[in-house]
Short mmCIF file of C-alpha atoms and ligand atoms in Angstrom, two decimals:
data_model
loop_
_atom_site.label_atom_id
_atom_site.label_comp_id
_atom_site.label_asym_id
_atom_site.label_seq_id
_atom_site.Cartn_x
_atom_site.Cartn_y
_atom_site.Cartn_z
CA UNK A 1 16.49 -12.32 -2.53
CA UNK A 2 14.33 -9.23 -1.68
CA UNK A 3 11.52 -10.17 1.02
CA UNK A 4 9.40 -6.83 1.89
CA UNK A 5 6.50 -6.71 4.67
CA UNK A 6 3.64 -4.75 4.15
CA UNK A 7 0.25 -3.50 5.71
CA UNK A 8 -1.59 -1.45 7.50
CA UNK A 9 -0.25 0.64 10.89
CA UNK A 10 -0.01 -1.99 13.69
CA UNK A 11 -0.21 -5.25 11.06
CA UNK A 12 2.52 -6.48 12.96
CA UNK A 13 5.15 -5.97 10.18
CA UNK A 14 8.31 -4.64 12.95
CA UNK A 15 7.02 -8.01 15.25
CA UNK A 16 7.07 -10.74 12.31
CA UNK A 17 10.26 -8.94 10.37
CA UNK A 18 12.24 -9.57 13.82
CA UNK A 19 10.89 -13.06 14.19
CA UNK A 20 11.80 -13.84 11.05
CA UNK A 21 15.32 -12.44 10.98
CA UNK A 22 16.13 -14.30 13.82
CA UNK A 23 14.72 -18.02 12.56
CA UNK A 24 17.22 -17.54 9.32
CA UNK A 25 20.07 -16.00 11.47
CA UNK A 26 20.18 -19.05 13.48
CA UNK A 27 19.52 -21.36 10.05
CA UNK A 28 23.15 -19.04 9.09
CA UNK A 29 22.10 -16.75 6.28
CA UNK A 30 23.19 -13.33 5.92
CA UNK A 31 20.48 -11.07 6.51
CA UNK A 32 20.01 -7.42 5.85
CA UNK A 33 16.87 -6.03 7.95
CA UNK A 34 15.95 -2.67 6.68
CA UNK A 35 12.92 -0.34 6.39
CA UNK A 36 11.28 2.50 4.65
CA UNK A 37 10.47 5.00 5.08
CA UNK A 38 14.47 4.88 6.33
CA UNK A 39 17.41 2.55 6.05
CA UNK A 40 20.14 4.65 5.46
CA UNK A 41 21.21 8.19 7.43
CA UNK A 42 19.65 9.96 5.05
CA UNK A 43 16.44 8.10 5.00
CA UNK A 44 16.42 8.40 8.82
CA UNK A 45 16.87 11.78 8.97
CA UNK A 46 13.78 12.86 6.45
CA UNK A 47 11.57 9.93 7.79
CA UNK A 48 11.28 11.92 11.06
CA UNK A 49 10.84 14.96 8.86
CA UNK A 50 8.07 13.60 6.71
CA UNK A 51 6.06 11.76 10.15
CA UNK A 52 6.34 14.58 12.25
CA UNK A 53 3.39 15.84 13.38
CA UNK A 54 1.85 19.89 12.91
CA UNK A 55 2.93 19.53 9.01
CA UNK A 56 0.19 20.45 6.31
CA UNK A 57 2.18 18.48 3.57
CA UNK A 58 0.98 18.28 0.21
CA UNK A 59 0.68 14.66 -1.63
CA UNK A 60 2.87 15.48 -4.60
CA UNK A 61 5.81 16.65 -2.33
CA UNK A 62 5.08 13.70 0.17
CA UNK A 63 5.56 10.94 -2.99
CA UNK A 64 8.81 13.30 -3.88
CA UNK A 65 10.38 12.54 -0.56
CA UNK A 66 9.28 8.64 0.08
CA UNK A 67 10.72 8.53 -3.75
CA UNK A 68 14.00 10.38 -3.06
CA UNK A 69 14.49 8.17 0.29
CA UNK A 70 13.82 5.01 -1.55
CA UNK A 71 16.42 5.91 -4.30
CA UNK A 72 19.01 6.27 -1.48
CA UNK A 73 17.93 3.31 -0.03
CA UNK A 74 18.46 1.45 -3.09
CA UNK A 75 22.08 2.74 -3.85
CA UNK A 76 23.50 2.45 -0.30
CA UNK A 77 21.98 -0.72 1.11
CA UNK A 78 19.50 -3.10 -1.06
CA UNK A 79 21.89 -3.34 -4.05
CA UNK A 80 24.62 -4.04 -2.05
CA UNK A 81 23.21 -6.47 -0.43
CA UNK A 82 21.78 -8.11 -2.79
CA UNK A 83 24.78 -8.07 -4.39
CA UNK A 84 26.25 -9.93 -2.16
CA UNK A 85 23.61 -12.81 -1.73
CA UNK A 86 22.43 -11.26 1.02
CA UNK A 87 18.65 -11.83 1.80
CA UNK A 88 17.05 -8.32 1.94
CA UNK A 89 13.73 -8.23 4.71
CA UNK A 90 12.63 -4.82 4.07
CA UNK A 91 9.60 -3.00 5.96
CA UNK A 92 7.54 -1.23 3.40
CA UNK A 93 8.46 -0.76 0.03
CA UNK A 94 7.79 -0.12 -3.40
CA UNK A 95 3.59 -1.12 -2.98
CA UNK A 96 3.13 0.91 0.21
CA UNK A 97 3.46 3.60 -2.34
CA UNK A 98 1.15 2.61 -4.47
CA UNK A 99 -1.16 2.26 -1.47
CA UNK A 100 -0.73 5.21 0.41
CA UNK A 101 0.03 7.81 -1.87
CA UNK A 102 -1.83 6.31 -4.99
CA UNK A 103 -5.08 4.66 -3.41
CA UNK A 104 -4.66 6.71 -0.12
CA UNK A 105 -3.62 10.52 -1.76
CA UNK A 106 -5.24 10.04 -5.02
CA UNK A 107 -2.12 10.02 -6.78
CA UNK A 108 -2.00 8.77 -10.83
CA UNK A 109 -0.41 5.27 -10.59
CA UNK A 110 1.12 5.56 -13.63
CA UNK A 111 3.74 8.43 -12.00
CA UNK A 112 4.09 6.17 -9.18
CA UNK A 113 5.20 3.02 -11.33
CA UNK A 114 7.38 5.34 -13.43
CA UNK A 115 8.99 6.90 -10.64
CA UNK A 116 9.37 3.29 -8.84
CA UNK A 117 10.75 1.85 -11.52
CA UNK A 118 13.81 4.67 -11.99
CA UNK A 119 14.30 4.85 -8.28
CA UNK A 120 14.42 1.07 -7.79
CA UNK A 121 16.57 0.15 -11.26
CA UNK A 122 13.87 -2.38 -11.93
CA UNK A 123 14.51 -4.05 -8.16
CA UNK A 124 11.15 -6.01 -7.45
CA UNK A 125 10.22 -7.67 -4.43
CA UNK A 126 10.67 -11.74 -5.00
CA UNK A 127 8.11 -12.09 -2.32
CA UNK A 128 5.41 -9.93 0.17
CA UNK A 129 4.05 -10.47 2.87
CA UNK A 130 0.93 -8.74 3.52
CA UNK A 131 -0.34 -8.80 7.09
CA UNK A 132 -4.00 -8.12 6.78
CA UNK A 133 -5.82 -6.71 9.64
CA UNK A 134 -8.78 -4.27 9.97
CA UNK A 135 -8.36 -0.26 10.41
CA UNK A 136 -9.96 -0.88 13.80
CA UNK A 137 -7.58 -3.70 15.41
CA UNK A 138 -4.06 -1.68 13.61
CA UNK A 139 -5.14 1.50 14.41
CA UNK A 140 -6.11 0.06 18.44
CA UNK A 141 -2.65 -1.58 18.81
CA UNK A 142 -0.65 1.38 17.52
CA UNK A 143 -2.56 3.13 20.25
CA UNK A 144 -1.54 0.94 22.33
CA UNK A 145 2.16 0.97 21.92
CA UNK A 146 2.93 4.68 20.75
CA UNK A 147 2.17 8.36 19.79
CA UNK A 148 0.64 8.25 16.57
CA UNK A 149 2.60 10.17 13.88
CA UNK A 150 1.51 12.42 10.80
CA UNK A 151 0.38 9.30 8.80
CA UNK A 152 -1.17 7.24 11.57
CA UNK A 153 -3.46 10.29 12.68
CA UNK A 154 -5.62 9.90 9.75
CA UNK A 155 -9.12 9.10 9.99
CA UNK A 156 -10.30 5.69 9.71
CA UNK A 157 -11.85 5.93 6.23
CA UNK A 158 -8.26 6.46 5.28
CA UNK A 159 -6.44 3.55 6.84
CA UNK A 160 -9.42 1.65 5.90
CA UNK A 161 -9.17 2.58 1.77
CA UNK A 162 -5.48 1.60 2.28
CA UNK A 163 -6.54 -1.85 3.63
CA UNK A 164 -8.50 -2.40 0.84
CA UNK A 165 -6.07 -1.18 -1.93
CA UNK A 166 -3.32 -3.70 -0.12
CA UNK A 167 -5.67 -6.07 -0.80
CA UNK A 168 -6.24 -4.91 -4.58
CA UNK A 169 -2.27 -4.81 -5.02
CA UNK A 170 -2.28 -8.91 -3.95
CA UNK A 171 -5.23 -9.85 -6.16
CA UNK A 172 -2.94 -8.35 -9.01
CA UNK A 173 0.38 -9.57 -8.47
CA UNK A 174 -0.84 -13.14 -6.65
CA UNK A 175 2.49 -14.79 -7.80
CA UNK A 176 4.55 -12.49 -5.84
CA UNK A 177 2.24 -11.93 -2.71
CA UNK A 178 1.44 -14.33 0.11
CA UNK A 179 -1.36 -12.70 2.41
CA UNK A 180 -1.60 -13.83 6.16
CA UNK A 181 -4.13 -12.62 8.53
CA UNK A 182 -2.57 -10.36 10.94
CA UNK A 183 -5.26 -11.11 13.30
CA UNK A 184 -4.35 -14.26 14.53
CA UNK A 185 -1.60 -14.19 17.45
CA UNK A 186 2.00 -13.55 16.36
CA UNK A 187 3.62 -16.86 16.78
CA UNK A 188 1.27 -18.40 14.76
CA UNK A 189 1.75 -15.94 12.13
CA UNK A 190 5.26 -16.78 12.51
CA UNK A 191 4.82 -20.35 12.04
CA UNK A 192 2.67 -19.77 8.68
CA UNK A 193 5.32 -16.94 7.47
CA UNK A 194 8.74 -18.96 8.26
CA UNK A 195 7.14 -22.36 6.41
CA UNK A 196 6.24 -20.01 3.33
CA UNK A 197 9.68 -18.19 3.00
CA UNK A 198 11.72 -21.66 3.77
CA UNK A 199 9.42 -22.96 0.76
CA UNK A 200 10.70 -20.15 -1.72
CA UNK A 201 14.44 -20.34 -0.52
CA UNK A 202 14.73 -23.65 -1.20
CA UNK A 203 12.10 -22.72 -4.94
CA UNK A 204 15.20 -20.26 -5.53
CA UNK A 205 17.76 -22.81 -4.61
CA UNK A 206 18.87 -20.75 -2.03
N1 T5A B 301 4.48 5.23 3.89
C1 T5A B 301 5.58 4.42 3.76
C2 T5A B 301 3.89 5.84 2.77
O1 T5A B 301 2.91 6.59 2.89
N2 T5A B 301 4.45 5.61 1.53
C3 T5A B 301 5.56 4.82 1.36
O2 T5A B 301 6.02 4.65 0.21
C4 T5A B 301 6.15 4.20 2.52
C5 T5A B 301 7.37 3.34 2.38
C6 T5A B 301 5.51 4.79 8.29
C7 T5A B 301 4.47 5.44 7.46
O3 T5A B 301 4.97 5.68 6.17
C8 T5A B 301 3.93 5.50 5.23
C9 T5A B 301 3.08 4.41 5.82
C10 T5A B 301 3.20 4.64 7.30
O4 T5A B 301 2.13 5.48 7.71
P1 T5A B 301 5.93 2.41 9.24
O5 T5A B 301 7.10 2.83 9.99
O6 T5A B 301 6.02 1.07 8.61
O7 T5A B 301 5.58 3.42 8.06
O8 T5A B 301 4.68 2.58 10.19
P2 T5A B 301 3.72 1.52 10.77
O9 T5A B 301 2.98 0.75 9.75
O10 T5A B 301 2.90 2.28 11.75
O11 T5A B 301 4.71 0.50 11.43
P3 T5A B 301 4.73 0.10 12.84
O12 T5A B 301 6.11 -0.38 13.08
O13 T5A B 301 4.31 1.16 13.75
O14 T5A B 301 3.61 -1.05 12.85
P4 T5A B 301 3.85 -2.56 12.49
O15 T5A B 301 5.28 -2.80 12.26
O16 T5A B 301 2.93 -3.00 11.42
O17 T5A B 301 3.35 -3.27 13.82
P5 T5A B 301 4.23 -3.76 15.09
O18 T5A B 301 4.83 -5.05 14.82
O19 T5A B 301 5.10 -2.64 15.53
O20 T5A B 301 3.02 -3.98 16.10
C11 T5A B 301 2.27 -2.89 16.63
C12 T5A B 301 1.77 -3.29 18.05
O21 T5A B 301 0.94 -4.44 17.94
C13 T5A B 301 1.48 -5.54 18.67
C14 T5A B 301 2.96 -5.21 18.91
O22 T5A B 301 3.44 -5.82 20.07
C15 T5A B 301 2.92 -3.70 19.01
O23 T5A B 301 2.56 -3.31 20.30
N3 T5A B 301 1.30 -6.75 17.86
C16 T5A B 301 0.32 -7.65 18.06
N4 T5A B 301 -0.67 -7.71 18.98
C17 T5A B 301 -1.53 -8.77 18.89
N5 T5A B 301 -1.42 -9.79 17.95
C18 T5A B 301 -0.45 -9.74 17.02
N6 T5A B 301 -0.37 -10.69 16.08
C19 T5A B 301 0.48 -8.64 17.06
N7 T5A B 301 1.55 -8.30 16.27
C20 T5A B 301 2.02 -7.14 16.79
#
């Protein structure tokens, strides 16, 4: 079972992934929490790379690198874990792609799908969550709580088409995407997020 978060900077994703880990912990599944860009050593060490500030990086070498960190990702920790009936929570995935560099960077979508679909060996989400907030109240938090990195320091027009293209992605795939509003506070996103992923465990007779 694959579970990914996704949304805009400061949705709340890291908050609602922990939450959530810990509710099934205790309920004694085996959970793999992971993220991208990251997850392995590898991942790690170009996500710092690719965020870094002072870089003039172009989009086509930008999808390259989220692409090449993914494939990693895949091979050395979702597989495996999935493999092993793990349940996969995993911040950011394939359709942060699609939003960021196809929607955000102008990107053809149909590269993007081909290149998810050999780096991922067909691995789809079985759910997402998409935390949907406004440019405004992600960009304010991440503020907030930290430097802003290469990414984040984009102007609001760009965080704002990104919004909207998450929002495009869950109108398409409606089966596979559950969409909570980020605004409200974070335990009651929790409540609304832990009732909808008990509901597909137990749809998956898991
Ligand atoms: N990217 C990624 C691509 O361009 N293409 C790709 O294919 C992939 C995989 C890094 C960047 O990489 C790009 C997108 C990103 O620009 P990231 O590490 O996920 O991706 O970066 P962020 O989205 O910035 O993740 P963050 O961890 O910084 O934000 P979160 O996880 O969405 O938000 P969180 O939980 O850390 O919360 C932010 C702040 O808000 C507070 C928290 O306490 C924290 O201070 N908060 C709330 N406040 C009020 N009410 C709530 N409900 C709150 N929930 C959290």
């Amino acid at each position: 079972m694959l579970i990914t978060f996704e949304g805009i900077e400061g949705s709340g994703k890291t908050t609602q992934i922990a939450l959530l880990a810990d509710h099934l912990k205790k309920k004694g599944r085996s959970i793999i929490q992971t993220r991208e860009p990251g997850g392995t050593g590898f991942g790690e060490a170009l996500r710092s790379v690719l965020l870094k500030k002072g870089f003039n990086v172009f989009p086509l070498p930008e999808l390259l690198v989220f692409m090449a960190m993914r494939a990693q990702h895949i091979e050395e920790v979702i597989l495996p874990a999935l493999q092993d009936g793990s349940i996969v929570i995993c911040d950011r995935f394939v359709d942060a792609t699609y939003a960021y560099q196809g929607y955000g960077r102008k990107i053809d979508l149909g590269v993007i799908e081909t290149l998810n679909r050999l780096v991922t060996r067909g691995i789809r989400p079985n759910l997402t969550i998409l935390l949907n907030v406004s440019a405004e109240r992600g960009l304010k938090r991440k503020a907030a709580s930290a430097q802003m990195d290469r990414i984040e320091e984009e102007d609001i027009s760009f965080h704002q088409k990104i919004k909207k293209a998450y929002e495009k992605l869950a109108r398409e795939d409606p089966k596979r995407f559950f969409v909570v509003d980020g605004a409200l506070k974070a335990d009651a996103i929790h409540q609304i997020i832990r009732e909808k992923v008990n509901n597909v465990l137990k749809s998956y007779g898991i």
